[in-house]
PDB file of C-alpha atoms in Angstrom:
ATOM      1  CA  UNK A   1       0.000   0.000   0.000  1.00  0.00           C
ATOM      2  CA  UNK A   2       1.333   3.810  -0.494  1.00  0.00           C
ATOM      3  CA  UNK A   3      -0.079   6.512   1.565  1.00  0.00           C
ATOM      4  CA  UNK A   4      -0.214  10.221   0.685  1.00  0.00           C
ATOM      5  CA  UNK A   5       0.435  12.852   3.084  1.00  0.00           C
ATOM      6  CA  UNK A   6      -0.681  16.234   2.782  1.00  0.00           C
ATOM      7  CA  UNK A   7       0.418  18.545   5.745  1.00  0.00           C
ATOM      8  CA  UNK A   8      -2.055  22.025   5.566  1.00  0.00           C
ATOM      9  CA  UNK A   9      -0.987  25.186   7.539  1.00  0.00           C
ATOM     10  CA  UNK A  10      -4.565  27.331   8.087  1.00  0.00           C
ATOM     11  CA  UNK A  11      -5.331  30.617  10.534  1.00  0.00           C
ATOM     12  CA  UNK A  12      -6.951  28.776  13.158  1.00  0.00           C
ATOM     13  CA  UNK A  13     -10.658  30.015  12.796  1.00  0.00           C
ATOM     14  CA  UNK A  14     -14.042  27.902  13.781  1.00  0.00           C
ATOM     15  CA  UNK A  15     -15.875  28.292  10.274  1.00  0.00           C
ATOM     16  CA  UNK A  16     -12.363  27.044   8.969  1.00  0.00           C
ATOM     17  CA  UNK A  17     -13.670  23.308  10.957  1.00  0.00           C
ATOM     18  CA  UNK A  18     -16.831  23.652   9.551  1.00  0.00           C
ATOM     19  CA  UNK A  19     -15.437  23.815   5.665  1.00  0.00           C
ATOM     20  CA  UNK A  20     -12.558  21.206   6.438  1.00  0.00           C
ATOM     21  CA  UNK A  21     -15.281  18.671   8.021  1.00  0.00           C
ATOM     22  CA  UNK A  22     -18.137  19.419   4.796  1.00  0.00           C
ATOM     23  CA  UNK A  23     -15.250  19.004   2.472  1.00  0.00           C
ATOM     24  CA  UNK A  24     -14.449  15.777   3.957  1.00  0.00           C
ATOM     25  CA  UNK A  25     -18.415  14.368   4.026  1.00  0.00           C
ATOM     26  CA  UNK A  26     -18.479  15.822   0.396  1.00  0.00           C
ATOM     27  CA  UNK A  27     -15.291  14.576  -1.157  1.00  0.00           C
ATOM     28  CA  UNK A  28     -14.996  11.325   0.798  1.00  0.00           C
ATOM     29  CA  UNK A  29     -17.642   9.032  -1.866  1.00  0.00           C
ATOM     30  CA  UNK A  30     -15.636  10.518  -4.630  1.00  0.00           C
ATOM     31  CA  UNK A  31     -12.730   9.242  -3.391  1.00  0.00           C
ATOM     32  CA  UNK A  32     -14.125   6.003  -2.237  1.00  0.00           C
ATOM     33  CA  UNK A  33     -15.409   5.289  -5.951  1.00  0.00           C
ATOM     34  CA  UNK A  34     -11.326   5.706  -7.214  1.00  0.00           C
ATOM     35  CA  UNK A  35      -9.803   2.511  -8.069  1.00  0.00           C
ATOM     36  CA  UNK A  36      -7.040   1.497  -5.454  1.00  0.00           C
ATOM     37  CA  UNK A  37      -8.758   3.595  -3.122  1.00  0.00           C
ATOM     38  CA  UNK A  38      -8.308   2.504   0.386  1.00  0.00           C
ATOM     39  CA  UNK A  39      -8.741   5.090   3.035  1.00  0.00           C
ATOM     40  CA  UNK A  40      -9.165   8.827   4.013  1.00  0.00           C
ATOM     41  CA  UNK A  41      -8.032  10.219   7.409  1.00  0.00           C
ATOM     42  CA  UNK A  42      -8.113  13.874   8.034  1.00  0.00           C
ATOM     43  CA  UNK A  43      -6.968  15.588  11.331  1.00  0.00           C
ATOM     44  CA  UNK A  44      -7.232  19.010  12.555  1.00  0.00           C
ATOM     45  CA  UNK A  45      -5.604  21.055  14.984  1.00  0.00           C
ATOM     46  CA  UNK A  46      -8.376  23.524  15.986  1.00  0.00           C
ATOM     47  CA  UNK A  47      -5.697  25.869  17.925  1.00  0.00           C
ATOM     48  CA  UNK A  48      -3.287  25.814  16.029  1.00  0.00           C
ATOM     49  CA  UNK A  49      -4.421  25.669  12.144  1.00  0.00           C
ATOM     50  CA  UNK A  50      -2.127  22.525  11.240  1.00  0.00           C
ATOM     51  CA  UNK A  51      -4.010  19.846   9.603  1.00  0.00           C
ATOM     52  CA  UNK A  52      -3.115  17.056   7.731  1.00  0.00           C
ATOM     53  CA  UNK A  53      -5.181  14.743   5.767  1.00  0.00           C
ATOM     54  CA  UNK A  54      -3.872  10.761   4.969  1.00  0.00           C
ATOM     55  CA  UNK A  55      -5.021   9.150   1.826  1.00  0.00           C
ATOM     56  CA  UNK A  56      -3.896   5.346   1.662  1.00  0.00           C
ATOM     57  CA  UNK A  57      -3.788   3.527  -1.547  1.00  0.00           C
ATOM     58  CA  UNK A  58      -3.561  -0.454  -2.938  1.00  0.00           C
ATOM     59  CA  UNK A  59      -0.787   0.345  -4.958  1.00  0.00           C
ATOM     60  CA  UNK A  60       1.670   3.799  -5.712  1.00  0.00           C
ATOM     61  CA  UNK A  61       0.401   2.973  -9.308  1.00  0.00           C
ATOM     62  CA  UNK A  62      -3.309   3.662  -8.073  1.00  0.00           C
ATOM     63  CA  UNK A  63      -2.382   6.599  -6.080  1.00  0.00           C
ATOM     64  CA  UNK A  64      -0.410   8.099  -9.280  1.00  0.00           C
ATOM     65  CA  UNK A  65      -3.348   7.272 -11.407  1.00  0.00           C
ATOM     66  CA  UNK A  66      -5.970   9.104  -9.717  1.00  0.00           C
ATOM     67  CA  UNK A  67      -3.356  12.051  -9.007  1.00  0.00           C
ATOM     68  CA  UNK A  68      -2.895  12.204 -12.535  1.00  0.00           C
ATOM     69  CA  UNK A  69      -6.891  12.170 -13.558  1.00  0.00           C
ATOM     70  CA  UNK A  70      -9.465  14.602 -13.831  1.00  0.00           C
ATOM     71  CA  UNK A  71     -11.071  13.796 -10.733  1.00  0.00           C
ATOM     72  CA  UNK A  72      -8.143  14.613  -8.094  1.00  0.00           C
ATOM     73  CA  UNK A  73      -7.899  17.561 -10.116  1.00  0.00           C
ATOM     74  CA  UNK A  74     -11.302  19.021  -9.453  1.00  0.00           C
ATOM     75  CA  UNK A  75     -11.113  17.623  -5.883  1.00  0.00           C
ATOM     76  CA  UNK A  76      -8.155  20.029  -5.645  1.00  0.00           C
ATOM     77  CA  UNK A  77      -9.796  22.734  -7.429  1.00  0.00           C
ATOM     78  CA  UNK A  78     -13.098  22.656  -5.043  1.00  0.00           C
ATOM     79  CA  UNK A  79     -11.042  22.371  -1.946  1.00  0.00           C
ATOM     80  CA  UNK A  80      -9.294  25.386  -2.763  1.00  0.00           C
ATOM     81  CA  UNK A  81     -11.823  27.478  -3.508  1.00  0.00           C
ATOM     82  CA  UNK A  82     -13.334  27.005  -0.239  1.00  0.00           C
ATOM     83  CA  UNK A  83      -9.940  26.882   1.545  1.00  0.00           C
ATOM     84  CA  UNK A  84      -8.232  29.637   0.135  1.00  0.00           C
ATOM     85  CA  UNK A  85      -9.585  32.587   3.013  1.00  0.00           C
ATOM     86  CA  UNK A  86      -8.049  30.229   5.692  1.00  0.00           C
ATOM     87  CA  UNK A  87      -4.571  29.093   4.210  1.00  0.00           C
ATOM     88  CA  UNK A  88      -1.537  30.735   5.098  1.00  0.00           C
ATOM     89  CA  UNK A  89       0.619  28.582   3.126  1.00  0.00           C
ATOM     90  CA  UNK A  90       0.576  26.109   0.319  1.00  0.00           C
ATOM     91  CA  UNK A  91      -0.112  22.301   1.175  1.00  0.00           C
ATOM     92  CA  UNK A  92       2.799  20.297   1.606  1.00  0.00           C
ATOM     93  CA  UNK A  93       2.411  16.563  -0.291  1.00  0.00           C
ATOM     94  CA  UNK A  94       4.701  13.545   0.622  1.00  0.00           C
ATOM     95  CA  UNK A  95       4.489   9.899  -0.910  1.00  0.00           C
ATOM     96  CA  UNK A  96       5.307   6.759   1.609  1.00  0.00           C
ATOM     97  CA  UNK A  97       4.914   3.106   1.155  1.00  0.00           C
ATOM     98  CA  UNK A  98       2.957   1.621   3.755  1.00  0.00           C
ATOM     99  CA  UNK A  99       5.594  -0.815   6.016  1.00  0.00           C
ATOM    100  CA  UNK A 100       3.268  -1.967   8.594  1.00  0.00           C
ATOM    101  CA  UNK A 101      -0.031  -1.046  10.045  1.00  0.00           C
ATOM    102  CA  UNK A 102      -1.631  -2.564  13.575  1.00  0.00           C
TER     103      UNK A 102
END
């Protein structure tokens, strides 16, 4: 499995929560209907702004695939259009093969 990493920095503001968690209900089927799709986890640190979001895949030929199509593309697009008042700096996006899980 490969896992994708995305580390957000975002002014800590409650109606920033409230976008991040709709986002998530919205964009989660999407994702779930991707081939290779696995998993979604998203985390949030209200105080501080940091959040980072976990997308695991079958295979990093999946997970290139759908980063590659038209449908992580307008993901992207629609999350930044509704992100873009709270960021404060780009995302930051890091690839890992999945060693071991519990």
């Amino acid at each position: 499995m490969f896992a994708r990493v995305l580390t957000f920095r975002f002014r800590p503001d409650e109606a920033l929560v409230e976008q991040v968690e709709r986002i998530h209900r919205e964009n989660t089927p999407i994702l779930q209907e991707q081939k290779g799709f696995v998993k979604l986890y998203q985390m949030l640190d209200k105080t501080t702004g940091k959040g980072v979001q976990i997308h695991v895949w079958d295979s990093e030929a999946d997970l290139l695939a759908y980063l590659n199509g038209p449908v992580a593309q307008g993901l992207q697009a629609r999350i930044q259009a509704v992100v873009k008042d709270f960021a404060i700096a780009p995302p930051e996006a890091e690839h890992y093969e999945v060693v071991g899980e519990a």
